[in-house]
Amino acid sequence: MSTATYIFGIVAALLALYAIVELMRRGTLRERHAVWWFVGGVLALVIAVFPQTLSWAARAVGITIPANLVFFIAIGLLFLVSLQYGAELTRIEAKMRVLAERSAFHEHRLEELESEIRARRQRDETGDAQSEAPQ
């Protein structure tokens, strides 16, 4: 591995970790969504700093080409991120449905109360008009 490749790997991993931390700091990315991205960034940094770790791990798992292990781990991390987002989306959809139902109930109740107030006013006005009429 050339020195330029070695340095590029470290810089890329550090930039990825910096981007994750910065997004979390700004509130753009929440901690529970950043976990798997952070794990991927740390793994990338470890592999960038100690490239022989990748070869050792590939041999330990029985993979002949270390790059295939990188692709496998990347696909696994992306799968976990996708699964997490799917679960979060399901949770949000359920909350949205409950909020929509509550909103519809409150709207309906508000319309009932407004029509009841209008009816009372009409009764009061007609009652006042009848009481003011000469008898």
PDB file of C-alpha atoms in Angstrom:
ATOM      1  CA  MET A   1       0.000   0.000   0.000  1.00  0.00           C
ATOM      2  CA  SER A   2       1.378   3.367  -0.970  1.00  0.00           C
ATOM      3  CA  THR A   3       1.764   6.209   1.505  1.00  0.00           C
ATOM      4  CA  ALA A   4      -0.753   8.338  -0.416  1.00  0.00           C
ATOM      5  CA  THR A   5      -3.386   5.583  -0.224  1.00  0.00           C
ATOM      6  CA  TYR A   6      -2.672   5.085   3.469  1.00  0.00           C
ATOM      7  CA  ILE A   7      -3.047   8.823   4.217  1.00  0.00           C
ATOM      8  CA  PHE A   8      -6.129   9.119   1.990  1.00  0.00           C
ATOM      9  CA  GLY A   9      -7.843   6.292   3.911  1.00  0.00           C
ATOM     10  CA  ILE A  10      -7.143   7.916   7.272  1.00  0.00           C
ATOM     11  CA  VAL A  11      -8.256  11.367   6.106  1.00  0.00           C
ATOM     12  CA  ALA A  12     -11.446   9.975   4.541  1.00  0.00           C
ATOM     13  CA  ALA A  13     -12.344   8.080   7.719  1.00  0.00           C
ATOM     14  CA  LEU A  14     -11.646  11.120   9.891  1.00  0.00           C
ATOM     15  CA  LEU A  15     -13.733  13.338   7.604  1.00  0.00           C
ATOM     16  CA  ALA A  16     -16.610  10.870   7.781  1.00  0.00           C
ATOM     17  CA  LEU A  17     -16.444  10.795  11.587  1.00  0.00           C
ATOM     18  CA  TYR A  18     -16.200  14.582  11.714  1.00  0.00           C
ATOM     19  CA  ALA A  19     -19.256  14.908   9.450  1.00  0.00           C
ATOM     20  CA  ILE A  20     -21.269  12.542  11.668  1.00  0.00           C
ATOM     21  CA  VAL A  21     -20.313  14.395  14.854  1.00  0.00           C
ATOM     22  CA  GLU A  22     -20.980  17.779  13.247  1.00  0.00           C
ATOM     23  CA  LEU A  23     -24.432  16.689  12.026  1.00  0.00           C
ATOM     24  CA  MET A  24     -25.220  15.449  15.528  1.00  0.00           C
ATOM     25  CA  ARG A  25     -23.957  18.698  17.071  1.00  0.00           C
ATOM     26  CA  ARG A  26     -26.139  20.802  14.767  1.00  0.00           C
ATOM     27  CA  GLY A  27     -29.163  18.654  15.511  1.00  0.00           C
ATOM     28  CA  THR A  28     -29.489  17.487  11.909  1.00  0.00           C
ATOM     29  CA  LEU A  29     -28.770  13.876  12.844  1.00  0.00           C
ATOM     30  CA  ARG A  30     -30.048  12.366  16.065  1.00  0.00           C
ATOM     31  CA  GLU A  31     -27.884  10.079  18.156  1.00  0.00           C
ATOM     32  CA  ARG A  32     -30.025   7.000  17.658  1.00  0.00           C
ATOM     33  CA  HIS A  33     -29.738   7.427  13.878  1.00  0.00           C
ATOM     34  CA  ALA A  34     -25.999   8.113  13.992  1.00  0.00           C
ATOM     35  CA  VAL A  35     -25.000   4.928  15.812  1.00  0.00           C
ATOM     36  CA  TRP A  36     -24.503   2.694  12.766  1.00  0.00           C
ATOM     37  CA  TRP A  37     -22.872   5.498  10.758  1.00  0.00           C
ATOM     38  CA  PHE A  38     -20.485   6.095  13.645  1.00  0.00           C
ATOM     39  CA  VAL A  39     -19.704   2.363  13.880  1.00  0.00           C
ATOM     40  CA  GLY A  40     -18.912   2.361  10.147  1.00  0.00           C
ATOM     41  CA  GLY A  41     -16.697   5.428  10.512  1.00  0.00           C
ATOM     42  CA  VAL A  42     -14.767   3.895  13.419  1.00  0.00           C
ATOM     43  CA  LEU A  43     -14.314   0.627  11.499  1.00  0.00           C
ATOM     44  CA  ALA A  44     -13.080   2.586   8.490  1.00  0.00           C
ATOM     45  CA  LEU A  45     -10.615   4.470  10.698  1.00  0.00           C
ATOM     46  CA  VAL A  46      -9.316   1.269  12.309  1.00  0.00           C
ATOM     47  CA  ILE A  47      -8.845  -0.338   8.904  1.00  0.00           C
ATOM     48  CA  ALA A  48      -7.217   2.830   7.540  1.00  0.00           C
ATOM     49  CA  VAL A  49      -4.760   3.057  10.429  1.00  0.00           C
ATOM     50  CA  PHE A  50      -4.092  -0.704  10.649  1.00  0.00           C
ATOM     51  CA  PRO A  51      -4.609  -2.106   7.112  1.00  0.00           C
ATOM     52  CA  GLN A  52      -3.248  -5.502   8.149  1.00  0.00           C
ATOM     53  CA  THR A  53      -6.336  -5.863  10.378  1.00  0.00           C
ATOM     54  CA  LEU A  54      -8.489  -6.199   7.279  1.00  0.00           C
ATOM     55  CA  SER A  55      -6.329  -8.997   5.877  1.00  0.00           C
ATOM     56  CA  TRP A  56      -6.303 -10.758   9.241  1.00  0.00           C
ATOM     57  CA  ALA A  57     -10.105 -10.476   9.612  1.00  0.00           C
ATOM     58  CA  ALA A  58     -10.668 -11.697   6.037  1.00  0.00           C
ATOM     59  CA  ARG A  59      -8.476 -14.749   6.646  1.00  0.00           C
ATOM     60  CA  ALA A  60     -10.207 -15.412   9.998  1.00  0.00           C
ATOM     61  CA  VAL A  61     -13.622 -15.396   8.352  1.00  0.00           C
ATOM     62  CA  GLY A  62     -12.426 -17.389   5.344  1.00  0.00           C
ATOM     63  CA  ILE A  63     -12.669 -14.665   2.714  1.00  0.00           C
ATOM     64  CA  THR A  64      -9.811 -14.738   0.227  1.00  0.00           C
ATOM     65  CA  ILE A  65     -10.033 -11.133  -1.003  1.00  0.00           C
ATOM     66  CA  PRO A  66     -10.047  -8.557   1.840  1.00  0.00           C
ATOM     67  CA  ALA A  67     -11.979  -6.033  -0.297  1.00  0.00           C
ATOM     68  CA  ASN A  68     -14.906  -8.472  -0.341  1.00  0.00           C
ATOM     69  CA  LEU A  69     -14.996  -8.277   3.461  1.00  0.00           C
ATOM     70  CA  VAL A  70     -15.177  -4.483   3.221  1.00  0.00           C
ATOM     71  CA  PHE A  71     -18.120  -4.739   0.820  1.00  0.00           C
ATOM     72  CA  PHE A  72     -19.831  -7.315   3.028  1.00  0.00           C
ATOM     73  CA  ILE A  73     -19.442  -5.146   6.139  1.00  0.00           C
ATOM     74  CA  ALA A  74     -20.598  -2.041   4.241  1.00  0.00           C
ATOM     75  CA  ILE A  75     -23.687  -3.846   2.944  1.00  0.00           C
ATOM     76  CA  GLY A  76     -24.382  -5.136   6.464  1.00  0.00           C
ATOM     77  CA  LEU A  77     -24.119  -1.648   7.954  1.00  0.00           C
ATOM     78  CA  LEU A  78     -26.360  -0.189   5.250  1.00  0.00           C
ATOM     79  CA  PHE A  79     -28.871  -2.969   5.907  1.00  0.00           C
ATOM     80  CA  LEU A  80     -28.893  -2.125   9.629  1.00  0.00           C
ATOM     81  CA  VAL A  81     -29.333   1.588   8.889  1.00  0.00           C
ATOM     82  CA  SER A  82     -32.185   0.800   6.498  1.00  0.00           C
ATOM     83  CA  LEU A  83     -33.815  -1.485   9.065  1.00  0.00           C
ATOM     84  CA  GLN A  84     -33.531   1.188  11.734  1.00  0.00           C
ATOM     85  CA  TYR A  85     -35.078   3.802   9.441  1.00  0.00           C
ATOM     86  CA  GLY A  86     -37.892   1.417   8.534  1.00  0.00           C
ATOM     87  CA  ALA A  87     -38.676   0.835  12.207  1.00  0.00           C
ATOM     88  CA  GLU A  88     -38.579   4.576  12.888  1.00  0.00           C
ATOM     89  CA  LEU A  89     -40.851   5.258   9.908  1.00  0.00           C
ATOM     90  CA  THR A  90     -43.356   2.680  11.182  1.00  0.00           C
ATOM     91  CA  ARG A  91     -43.331   4.290  14.623  1.00  0.00           C
ATOM     92  CA  ILE A  92     -43.820   7.756  13.125  1.00  0.00           C
ATOM     93  CA  GLU A  93     -46.688   6.566  10.894  1.00  0.00           C
ATOM     94  CA  ALA A  94     -48.476   5.131  13.929  1.00  0.00           C
ATOM     95  CA  LYS A  95     -48.051   8.399  15.832  1.00  0.00           C
ATOM     96  CA  MET A  96     -49.229  10.353  12.786  1.00  0.00           C
ATOM     97  CA  ARG A  97     -52.366   8.235  12.540  1.00  0.00           C
ATOM     98  CA  VAL A  98     -53.169   8.799  16.231  1.00  0.00           C
ATOM     99  CA  LEU A  99     -52.581  12.550  15.859  1.00  0.00           C
ATOM    100  CA  ALA A 100     -54.786  12.710  12.764  1.00  0.00           C
ATOM    101  CA  GLU A 101     -57.559  10.854  14.592  1.00  0.00           C
ATOM    102  CA  ARG A 102     -57.285  13.164  17.605  1.00  0.00           C
ATOM    103  CA  SER A 103     -57.274  16.212  15.350  1.00  0.00           C
ATOM    104  CA  ALA A 104     -60.389  14.990  13.537  1.00  0.00           C
ATOM    105  CA  PHE A 105     -62.112  14.297  16.859  1.00  0.00           C
ATOM    106  CA  HIS A 106     -61.264  17.762  18.179  1.00  0.00           C
ATOM    107  CA  GLU A 107     -62.405  19.387  14.935  1.00  0.00           C
ATOM    108  CA  HIS A 108     -65.697  17.514  15.106  1.00  0.00           C
ATOM    109  CA  ARG A 109     -66.165  18.435  18.772  1.00  0.00           C
ATOM    110  CA  LEU A 110     -65.369  22.083  18.019  1.00  0.00           C
ATOM    111  CA  GLU A 111     -67.967  22.146  15.221  1.00  0.00           C
ATOM    112  CA  GLU A 112     -70.549  20.645  17.615  1.00  0.00           C
ATOM    113  CA  LEU A 113     -69.809  23.268  20.254  1.00  0.00           C
ATOM    114  CA  GLU A 114     -69.952  26.110  17.721  1.00  0.00           C
ATOM    115  CA  SER A 115     -73.313  24.927  16.366  1.00  0.00           C
ATOM    116  CA  GLU A 116     -74.597  24.582  19.933  1.00  0.00           C
ATOM    117  CA  ILE A 117     -73.513  28.162  20.686  1.00  0.00           C
ATOM    118  CA  ARG A 118     -75.188  29.402  17.492  1.00  0.00           C
ATOM    119  CA  ALA A 119     -78.405  27.597  18.438  1.00  0.00           C
ATOM    120  CA  ARG A 120     -78.354  29.121  21.940  1.00  0.00           C
ATOM    121  CA  ARG A 121     -77.817  32.593  20.517  1.00  0.00           C
ATOM    122  CA  GLN A 122     -80.712  32.154  18.113  1.00  0.00           C
ATOM    123  CA  ARG A 123     -82.960  30.959  20.956  1.00  0.00           C
ATOM    124  CA  ASP A 124     -81.865  33.889  23.107  1.00  0.00           C
ATOM    125  CA  GLU A 125     -82.468  36.363  20.272  1.00  0.00           C
ATOM    126  CA  THR A 126     -85.900  34.958  19.471  1.00  0.00           C
ATOM    127  CA  GLY A 127     -86.724  34.814  23.180  1.00  0.00           C
ATOM    128  CA  ASP A 128     -85.658  38.446  23.632  1.00  0.00           C
ATOM    129  CA  ALA A 129     -87.670  39.472  20.596  1.00  0.00           C
ATOM    130  CA  GLN A 130     -90.762  37.710  21.916  1.00  0.00           C
ATOM    131  CA  SER A 131     -90.392  39.246  25.392  1.00  0.00           C
ATOM    132  CA  GLU A 132     -90.038  42.754  23.909  1.00  0.00           C
ATOM    133  CA  ALA A 133     -93.144  42.397  21.769  1.00  0.00           C
ATOM    134  CA  PRO A 134     -96.274  44.136  23.227  1.00  0.00           C
ATOM    135  CA  GLN A 135     -98.696  41.773  24.803  1.00  0.00           C
TER     136      GLN A 135
END
